[in-house]
């Protein structure tokens, strides 16, 4: 983490808490915000201050859900399309290469790949062309406007986009012999309990299946000694021990690599449930 990122991580919680105290009127506005429009800079700081005051991880997760399902999520998908090339294709495409190797070792074809939190759809679109061992691809996101845009942008017979929360949508729609994927920081907005429940459901009802992820990890989080997820950083998102979560919920890890991208620490991992 560079100096600027360190300062942001250190100062933002302090400024957020001060903003909550100094602007009680903005606190009420933020709490009543319906998510359809973007928050201003001060309101975003107030929101962060409110997040830092929350102790219950499920409440933090629900706040993230509302944030990404609204105007902020749509704006992010529109404004950060360059990360497909600067982050994914430059550093994180390694996960695709390893997934190809894992799939090549399977006796039977895998039916579908579901990308959780697909955003602007560039990654799942790329995968739908590259991964010849999979027949169908689904991009899943909680932001309805983003999904509608993807449905207009990409017209391919093997690719479709659906709106929903993965915790609820996957148990109702997924099938065995599937690959689940998250990329670029998605599972960091799910609580540990939500991830555990999702992994257990996949391992129980949809095996054999694989899960490939590219997720950030807090700079001070020990993957050797820490197993409990905790909020951190300038978004108050969760840092998880994904190896622990996989192995504790019916998966075995096939591939693991740690890397640095844009000054942040990332974990690349593939795990499999069932034989």
PDB file of N, CA, C and O in Angstrom, residues 28-63:
ATOM      1  N   UNK A  28     -29.395  12.339   8.612  1.00  0.00           N
ATOM      2  CA  UNK A  28     -30.787  11.967   8.356  1.00  0.00           C
ATOM      3  C   UNK A  28     -31.032  11.789   6.859  1.00  0.00           C
ATOM      4  O   UNK A  28     -31.708  10.851   6.431  1.00  0.00           O
ATOM      5  N   UNK A  29     -30.460  12.683   6.051  1.00  0.00           N
ATOM      6  CA  UNK A  29     -30.637  12.588   4.601  1.00  0.00           C
ATOM      7  C   UNK A  29     -30.019  11.310   4.047  1.00  0.00           C
ATOM      8  O   UNK A  29     -30.596  10.643   3.180  1.00  0.00           O
ATOM      9  N   UNK A  30     -28.835  10.968   4.548  1.00  0.00           N
ATOM     10  CA  UNK A  30     -28.163   9.751   4.088  1.00  0.00           C
ATOM     11  C   UNK A  30     -28.963   8.520   4.504  1.00  0.00           C
ATOM     12  O   UNK A  30     -29.130   7.571   3.714  1.00  0.00           O
ATOM     13  N   UNK A  31     -29.461   8.504   5.720  1.00  0.00           N
ATOM     14  CA  UNK A  31     -30.225   7.354   6.201  1.00  0.00           C
ATOM     15  C   UNK A  31     -31.520   7.169   5.420  1.00  0.00           C
ATOM     16  O   UNK A  31     -32.008   6.052   5.286  1.00  0.00           O
ATOM     17  N   UNK A  32     -32.072   8.259   4.885  1.00  0.00           N
ATOM     18  CA  UNK A  32     -33.330   8.180   4.136  1.00  0.00           C
ATOM     19  C   UNK A  32     -33.109   8.110   2.623  1.00  0.00           C
ATOM     20  O   UNK A  32     -34.080   8.017   1.865  1.00  0.00           O
ATOM     21  N   UNK A  33     -31.859   8.114   2.182  1.00  0.00           N
ATOM     22  CA  UNK A  33     -31.551   8.107   0.754  1.00  0.00           C
ATOM     23  C   UNK A  33     -32.034   6.819   0.112  1.00  0.00           C
ATOM     24  O   UNK A  33     -31.765   5.725   0.611  1.00  0.00           O
ATOM     25  N   UNK A  34     -32.759   6.929  -1.016  1.00  0.00           N
ATOM     26  CA  UNK A  34     -33.344   5.739  -1.648  1.00  0.00           C
ATOM     27  C   UNK A  34     -32.391   5.024  -2.586  1.00  0.00           C
ATOM     28  O   UNK A  34     -32.732   3.958  -3.130  1.00  0.00           O
ATOM     29  N   UNK A  35     -31.206   5.571  -2.820  1.00  0.00           N
ATOM     30  CA  UNK A  35     -30.204   4.893  -3.632  1.00  0.00           C
ATOM     31  C   UNK A  35     -30.323   5.135  -5.121  1.00  0.00           C
ATOM     32  O   UNK A  35     -29.440   4.743  -5.880  1.00  0.00           O
ATOM     33  N   UNK A  36     -31.377   5.764  -5.580  1.00  0.00           N
ATOM     34  CA  UNK A  36     -31.557   5.924  -7.018  1.00  0.00           C
ATOM     35  C   UNK A  36     -30.621   6.978  -7.614  1.00  0.00           C
ATOM     36  O   UNK A  36     -30.267   6.909  -8.780  1.00  0.00           O
ATOM     37  N   UNK A  37     -30.228   7.958  -6.829  1.00  0.00           N
ATOM     38  CA  UNK A  37     -29.292   8.983  -7.288  1.00  0.00           C
ATOM     39  C   UNK A  37     -27.974   8.851  -6.532  1.00  0.00           C
ATOM     40  O   UNK A  37     -27.892   8.163  -5.507  1.00  0.00           O
ATOM     41  N   UNK A  38     -26.941   9.519  -7.024  1.00  0.00           N
ATOM     42  CA  UNK A  38     -25.636   9.448  -6.378  1.00  0.00           C
ATOM     43  C   UNK A  38     -25.590  10.389  -5.181  1.00  0.00           C
ATOM     44  O   UNK A  38     -26.227  11.450  -5.153  1.00  0.00           O
ATOM     45  N   UNK A  39     -24.822  10.010  -4.207  1.00  0.00           N
ATOM     46  CA  UNK A  39     -24.576  10.864  -3.049  1.00  0.00           C
ATOM     47  C   UNK A  39     -23.491  11.879  -3.383  1.00  0.00           C
ATOM     48  O   UNK A  39     -22.562  11.582  -4.156  1.00  0.00           O
ATOM     49  N   UNK A  40     -23.582  13.069  -2.766  1.00  0.00           N
ATOM     50  CA  UNK A  40     -22.520  14.041  -2.902  1.00  0.00           C
ATOM     51  C   UNK A  40     -21.314  13.649  -2.068  1.00  0.00           C
ATOM     52  O   UNK A  40     -21.370  12.692  -1.280  1.00  0.00           O
ATOM     53  N   UNK A  41     -20.212  14.381  -2.206  1.00  0.00           N
ATOM     54  CA  UNK A  41     -18.977  14.029  -1.506  1.00  0.00           C
ATOM     55  C   UNK A  41     -19.160  14.023   0.008  1.00  0.00           C
ATOM     56  O   UNK A  41     -18.692  13.108   0.701  1.00  0.00           O
ATOM     57  N   UNK A  42     -19.844  15.042   0.551  1.00  0.00           N
ATOM     58  CA  UNK A  42     -20.058  15.089   1.996  1.00  0.00           C
ATOM     59  C   UNK A  42     -20.935  13.940   2.457  1.00  0.00           C
ATOM     60  O   UNK A  42     -20.655  13.307   3.480  1.00  0.00           O
ATOM     61  N   UNK A  43     -21.984  13.642   1.700  1.00  0.00           N
ATOM     62  CA  UNK A  43     -22.881  12.554   2.090  1.00  0.00           C
ATOM     63  C   UNK A  43     -22.181  11.194   2.021  1.00  0.00           C
ATOM     64  O   UNK A  43     -22.453  10.306   2.830  1.00  0.00           O
ATOM     65  N   UNK A  44     -21.277  11.034   1.073  1.00  0.00           N
ATOM     66  CA  UNK A  44     -20.512   9.781   1.013  1.00  0.00           C
ATOM     67  C   UNK A  44     -19.620   9.644   2.244  1.00  0.00           C
ATOM     68  O   UNK A  44     -19.447   8.540   2.779  1.00  0.00           O
ATOM     69  N   UNK A  45     -19.052  10.751   2.682  1.00  0.00           N
ATOM     70  CA  UNK A  45     -18.220  10.724   3.889  1.00  0.00           C
ATOM     71  C   UNK A  45     -19.078  10.419   5.120  1.00  0.00           C
ATOM     72  O   UNK A  45     -18.666   9.640   5.988  1.00  0.00           O
ATOM     73  N   UNK A  46     -20.264  11.018   5.194  1.00  0.00           N
ATOM     74  CA  UNK A  46     -21.185  10.731   6.300  1.00  0.00           C
ATOM     75  C   UNK A  46     -21.581   9.257   6.284  1.00  0.00           C
ATOM     76  O   UNK A  46     -21.612   8.603   7.332  1.00  0.00           O
ATOM     77  N   UNK A  47     -21.880   8.734   5.098  1.00  0.00           N
ATOM     78  CA  UNK A  47     -22.231   7.313   4.995  1.00  0.00           C
ATOM     79  C   UNK A  47     -21.117   6.430   5.528  1.00  0.00           C
ATOM     80  O   UNK A  47     -21.356   5.457   6.258  1.00  0.00           O
ATOM     81  N   UNK A  48     -19.881   6.758   5.182  1.00  0.00           N
ATOM     82  CA  UNK A  48     -18.756   5.962   5.667  1.00  0.00           C
ATOM     83  C   UNK A  48     -18.646   6.053   7.186  1.00  0.00           C
ATOM     84  O   UNK A  48     -18.377   5.067   7.869  1.00  0.00           O
ATOM     85  N   UNK A  49     -18.843   7.255   7.722  1.00  0.00           N
ATOM     86  CA  UNK A  49     -18.813   7.410   9.175  1.00  0.00           C
ATOM     87  C   UNK A  49     -19.875   6.570   9.857  1.00  0.00           C
ATOM     88  O   UNK A  49     -19.626   5.965  10.905  1.00  0.00           O
ATOM     89  N   UNK A  50     -21.063   6.499   9.260  1.00  0.00           N
ATOM     90  CA  UNK A  50     -22.129   5.663   9.823  1.00  0.00           C
ATOM     91  C   UNK A  50     -21.765   4.185   9.737  1.00  0.00           C
ATOM     92  O   UNK A  50     -22.021   3.414  10.666  1.00  0.00           O
ATOM     93  N   UNK A  51     -21.158   3.781   8.614  1.00  0.00           N
ATOM     94  CA  UNK A  51     -20.732   2.393   8.464  1.00  0.00           C
ATOM     95  C   UNK A  51     -19.736   2.004   9.547  1.00  0.00           C
ATOM     96  O   UNK A  51     -19.817   0.913  10.131  1.00  0.00           O
ATOM     97  N   UNK A  52     -18.779   2.897   9.826  1.00  0.00           N
ATOM     98  CA  UNK A  52     -17.739   2.594  10.812  1.00  0.00           C
ATOM     99  C   UNK A  52     -18.308   2.428  12.216  1.00  0.00           C
ATOM    100  O   UNK A  52     -17.677   1.799  13.072  1.00  0.00           O
ATOM    101  N   UNK A  53     -19.482   2.982  12.452  1.00  0.00           N
ATOM    102  CA  UNK A  53     -20.095   2.864  13.766  1.00  0.00           C
ATOM    103  C   UNK A  53     -20.848   1.549  13.932  1.00  0.00           C
ATOM    104  O   UNK A  53     -21.205   1.163  15.051  1.00  0.00           O
ATOM    105  N   UNK A  54     -21.115   0.862  12.817  1.00  0.00           N
ATOM    106  CA  UNK A  54     -21.866  -0.387  12.896  1.00  0.00           C
ATOM    107  C   UNK A  54     -20.981  -1.513  13.422  1.00  0.00           C
ATOM    108  O   UNK A  54     -19.827  -1.666  13.005  1.00  0.00           O
ATOM    109  N   UNK A  55     -21.514  -2.307  14.304  1.00  0.00           N
ATOM    110  CA  UNK A  55     -20.792  -3.459  14.849  1.00  0.00           C
ATOM    111  C   UNK A  55     -21.266  -4.769  14.219  1.00  0.00           C
ATOM    112  O   UNK A  55     -20.504  -5.716  14.089  1.00  0.00           O
ATOM    113  N   UNK A  56     -22.534  -4.820  13.856  1.00  0.00           N
ATOM    114  CA  UNK A  56     -23.112  -6.056  13.316  1.00  0.00           C
ATOM    115  C   UNK A  56     -22.756  -6.177  11.835  1.00  0.00           C
ATOM    116  O   UNK A  56     -23.118  -5.325  11.016  1.00  0.00           O
ATOM    117  N   UNK A  57     -22.075  -7.248  11.480  1.00  0.00           N
ATOM    118  CA  UNK A  57     -21.609  -7.419  10.113  1.00  0.00           C
ATOM    119  C   UNK A  57     -22.752  -7.521   9.112  1.00  0.00           C
ATOM    120  O   UNK A  57     -22.620  -7.085   7.959  1.00  0.00           O
ATOM    121  N   UNK A  58     -23.880  -8.081   9.515  1.00  0.00           N
ATOM    122  CA  UNK A  58     -25.003  -8.205   8.585  1.00  0.00           C
ATOM    123  C   UNK A  58     -25.557  -6.828   8.223  1.00  0.00           C
ATOM    124  O   UNK A  58     -26.005  -6.608   7.098  1.00  0.00           O
ATOM    125  N   UNK A  59     -25.540  -5.896   9.155  1.00  0.00           N
ATOM    126  CA  UNK A  59     -26.012  -4.542   8.867  1.00  0.00           C
ATOM    127  C   UNK A  59     -25.057  -3.836   7.914  1.00  0.00           C
ATOM    128  O   UNK A  59     -25.473  -3.079   7.039  1.00  0.00           O
ATOM    129  N   UNK A  60     -23.767  -4.067   8.081  1.00  0.00           N
ATOM    130  CA  UNK A  60     -22.783  -3.499   7.162  1.00  0.00           C
ATOM    131  C   UNK A  60     -23.019  -4.048   5.755  1.00  0.00           C
ATOM    132  O   UNK A  60     -23.024  -3.301   4.768  1.00  0.00           O
ATOM    133  N   UNK A  61     -23.249  -5.356   5.659  1.00  0.00           N
ATOM    134  CA  UNK A  61     -23.499  -5.982   4.362  1.00  0.00           C
ATOM    135  C   UNK A  61     -24.754  -5.416   3.700  1.00  0.00           C
ATOM    136  O   UNK A  61     -24.764  -5.147   2.493  1.00  0.00           O
ATOM    137  N   UNK A  62     -25.804  -5.214   4.470  1.00  0.00           N
ATOM    138  CA  UNK A  62     -27.041  -4.656   3.903  1.00  0.00           C
ATOM    139  C   UNK A  62     -26.823  -3.236   3.394  1.00  0.00           C
ATOM    140  O   UNK A  62     -27.379  -2.835   2.362  1.00  0.00           O
ATOM    141  N   UNK A  63     -26.007  -2.470   4.101  1.00  0.00           N
ATOM    142  CA  UNK A  63     -25.695  -1.119   3.650  1.00  0.00           C
ATOM    143  C   UNK A  63     -24.941  -1.145   2.325  1.00  0.00           C
ATOM    144  O   UNK A  63     -25.213  -0.347   1.415  1.00  0.00           O
TER     145      UNK A  63
END
